Structures are given as C-alpha cells and as structure tokens.
Amino acid sequence: MDFMNPDVRMFFDPHPAALPLYEAFAGEMAARFPETRVRVQKTQITLYNRRVYACVSFLRVKRKAELPASWFTLTLGLPDPLESPRVAARVEPYPGRWTTHIVLSDPSELDAELFGWVEQAYEFAESKA
C-alpha cells in the first residue's frame, strides 16, 4: 500500500499542518523501505512488512505545553533502549523490546540519525520468528 493513500490523507484531516512533514517522512520511507505496507487505523498509521516496526500517531508523549504547534509521534520497536535527547518516552513492554516515541515537528529532524533508528526497528521486526 502507498505511504500517501487517501486513508492516510484522511488520518491527517484533524491535523492538516502536520501533513507536509508526514509527506516528507513518507517520501524518504518509500525510498528506503519500498516493501513496507501501510495500514491506517483510527489512532495510528502502522508501518510493517512481516511485522510492525513503526507507527505514526498523535500520541501525546510530552506535556501539551512542550509540544510544538505542528507535530506527530513516530513510535519504533527496538531491541535496546535508545539513549538520545530526541526520545520523548520509552518503555520496555516485555524483555528485549523497547517501544520508543519520538516527536517530530520539523523537516530537519528527518535526518540520517532518525532513519538509522528506523532501520534498526525494521531489522529488529524482520528478525522476529
């Protein structure tokens, strides 16, 4: 499924200012992970191949006052805790899996470091039996 299908656009209807940032993110994801499938749900956009490796949502992982005017949350499933000031929250729902939330608000944040983390999440998901 396309990263920018009509369901994705509808997902952003309540948050139209965040759509251009997601479009930039989606373009990079399509180039790096073309086999990714996209499932739009009520509260998130799920990115997966064999297994889920990332989600885009408006999950509020910071206090409202700390959030920028336009943003979305990228959630990654990683094998280890990610130590970075860019991480808004992380939790180990079960041993050896860390759910990591990163708030994105500017195209400059769509950098090599971020997509390195996405690649780690992708590879971790693919390694699961």
Short mmCIF file of C-alpha atoms in Angstrom, two decimals:
data_model
loop_
_atom_site.label_atom_id
_atom_site.label_comp_id
_atom_site.label_asym_id
_atom_site.label_seq_id
_atom_site.Cartn_x
_atom_site.Cartn_y
_atom_site.Cartn_z
CA MET A 1 0.00 0.00 0.00
CA ASP A 2 1.13 3.52 -0.75
CA PHE A 3 2.52 5.74 2.03
CA MET A 4 0.26 8.54 0.76
CA ASN A 5 -3.04 6.79 0.02
CA PRO A 6 -6.43 8.51 0.57
CA ASP A 7 -6.82 6.92 4.03
CA VAL A 8 -3.53 8.50 5.11
CA ARG A 9 -4.73 11.91 3.96
CA MET A 10 -7.97 11.43 5.90
CA PHE A 11 -5.94 10.48 9.01
CA PHE A 12 -4.35 13.95 8.87
CA ASP A 13 -7.64 15.84 8.38
CA PRO A 14 -7.77 16.85 12.08
CA HIS A 15 -4.06 17.88 11.92
CA PRO A 16 -3.54 19.39 8.44
CA ALA A 17 -0.43 21.35 9.45
CA ALA A 18 1.39 18.05 10.16
CA LEU A 19 0.68 16.59 6.70
CA PRO A 20 3.64 18.24 4.86
CA LEU A 21 6.05 16.82 7.45
CA TYR A 22 4.50 13.37 7.09
CA GLU A 23 4.73 13.68 3.29
CA ALA A 24 8.47 14.35 3.59
CA PHE A 25 8.82 11.42 6.01
CA ALA A 26 6.77 9.15 3.72
CA GLY A 27 8.88 10.05 0.69
CA GLU A 28 12.05 9.04 2.48
CA MET A 29 10.43 5.87 3.83
CA ALA A 30 9.25 4.86 0.34
CA ALA A 31 12.78 5.29 -0.99
CA ARG A 32 14.46 3.41 1.87
CA PHE A 33 11.83 0.74 2.61
CA PRO A 34 9.79 0.28 -0.59
CA GLU A 35 8.38 -3.08 0.52
CA THR A 36 6.73 -1.50 3.57
CA ARG A 37 2.98 -1.85 3.84
CA VAL A 38 0.83 0.84 5.41
CA ARG A 39 -2.30 0.25 7.46
CA VAL A 40 -4.30 3.27 8.55
CA GLN A 41 -6.21 2.80 11.77
CA LYS A 42 -8.27 5.21 13.84
CA THR A 43 -5.39 6.28 16.10
CA GLN A 44 -2.26 5.47 14.10
CA ILE A 45 -0.65 4.68 10.78
CA THR A 46 1.10 1.33 11.12
CA LEU A 47 4.19 0.54 9.04
CA TYR A 48 5.05 -3.11 8.60
CA ASN A 49 6.42 -5.78 6.34
CA ARG A 50 6.25 -9.15 8.03
CA ARG A 51 5.87 -7.44 11.41
CA VAL A 52 5.11 -3.94 12.66
CA TYR A 53 8.23 -1.85 13.04
CA ALA A 54 6.96 1.73 13.26
CA CYS A 55 3.82 3.77 13.81
CA VAL A 56 2.88 7.38 13.20
CA SER A 57 0.31 8.89 15.54
CA PHE A 58 -0.65 11.95 17.51
CA LEU A 59 0.06 10.19 20.79
CA ARG A 60 0.87 12.91 23.30
CA VAL A 61 4.12 11.74 24.87
CA LYS A 62 5.03 15.17 26.21
CA ARG A 63 3.04 17.75 28.13
CA LYS A 64 0.90 19.86 25.84
CA ALA A 65 2.95 22.96 26.65
CA GLU A 66 6.12 21.16 25.48
CA LEU A 67 4.67 20.15 22.11
CA PRO A 68 5.30 22.26 19.03
CA ALA A 69 2.42 23.77 17.08
CA SER A 70 2.58 21.05 14.40
CA TRP A 71 3.93 17.57 15.09
CA PHE A 72 3.43 13.82 15.02
CA THR A 73 4.85 11.00 17.08
CA LEU A 74 6.97 8.29 15.49
CA THR A 75 6.97 5.08 17.53
CA LEU A 76 9.65 2.46 16.92
CA GLY A 77 10.06 -1.06 18.28
CA LEU A 78 13.74 -1.54 19.18
CA PRO A 79 15.78 -4.29 20.86
CA ASP A 80 17.54 -1.85 23.22
CA PRO A 81 16.70 1.42 24.97
CA LEU A 82 17.52 4.35 22.72
CA GLU A 83 19.58 6.95 24.56
CA SER A 84 19.03 10.29 22.86
CA PRO A 85 17.63 13.66 23.84
CA ARG A 86 15.32 13.26 20.83
CA VAL A 87 13.45 10.43 22.59
CA ALA A 88 10.30 11.73 24.27
CA ALA A 89 9.42 8.46 26.03
CA ARG A 90 10.36 4.79 26.03
CA VAL A 91 9.09 1.71 27.76
CA GLU A 92 10.08 -1.95 27.82
CA PRO A 93 6.69 -3.71 27.45
CA TYR A 94 8.46 -7.04 27.69
CA PRO A 95 12.10 -8.12 27.97
CA GLY A 96 14.15 -7.33 24.90
CA ARG A 97 11.63 -4.98 23.23
CA TRP A 98 11.65 -1.23 23.71
CA THR A 99 8.81 0.93 22.46
CA THR A 100 10.37 4.32 21.72
CA HIS A 101 8.45 7.53 20.98
CA ILE A 102 9.99 10.46 19.09
CA VAL A 103 8.10 13.69 18.48
CA LEU A 104 8.80 15.10 15.01
CA SER A 105 7.94 18.68 14.11
CA ASP A 106 10.45 19.91 11.53
CA PRO A 107 11.85 18.51 8.26
CA SER A 108 15.38 18.97 9.64
CA GLU A 109 14.61 16.14 12.09
CA LEU A 110 14.23 13.71 9.17
CA ASP A 111 17.95 13.05 9.18
CA ALA A 112 20.36 10.13 8.91
CA GLU A 113 20.24 9.52 12.66
CA LEU A 114 16.45 9.17 12.64
CA PHE A 115 16.40 6.86 9.63
CA GLY A 116 19.20 4.82 11.19
CA TRP A 117 16.85 4.18 14.12
CA VAL A 118 14.03 3.33 11.72
CA GLU A 119 16.34 0.84 10.00
CA GLN A 120 17.18 -0.75 13.37
CA ALA A 121 13.46 -1.11 14.09
CA TYR A 122 12.85 -2.58 10.64
CA GLU A 123 15.65 -5.13 11.03
CA PHE A 124 14.53 -5.99 14.57
CA ALA A 125 10.98 -6.64 13.37
CA GLU A 126 12.24 -8.75 10.46
CA SER A 127 14.38 -10.85 12.80
CA LYS A 128 11.37 -11.99 14.83
CA ALA A 129 10.22 -15.54 14.19
#
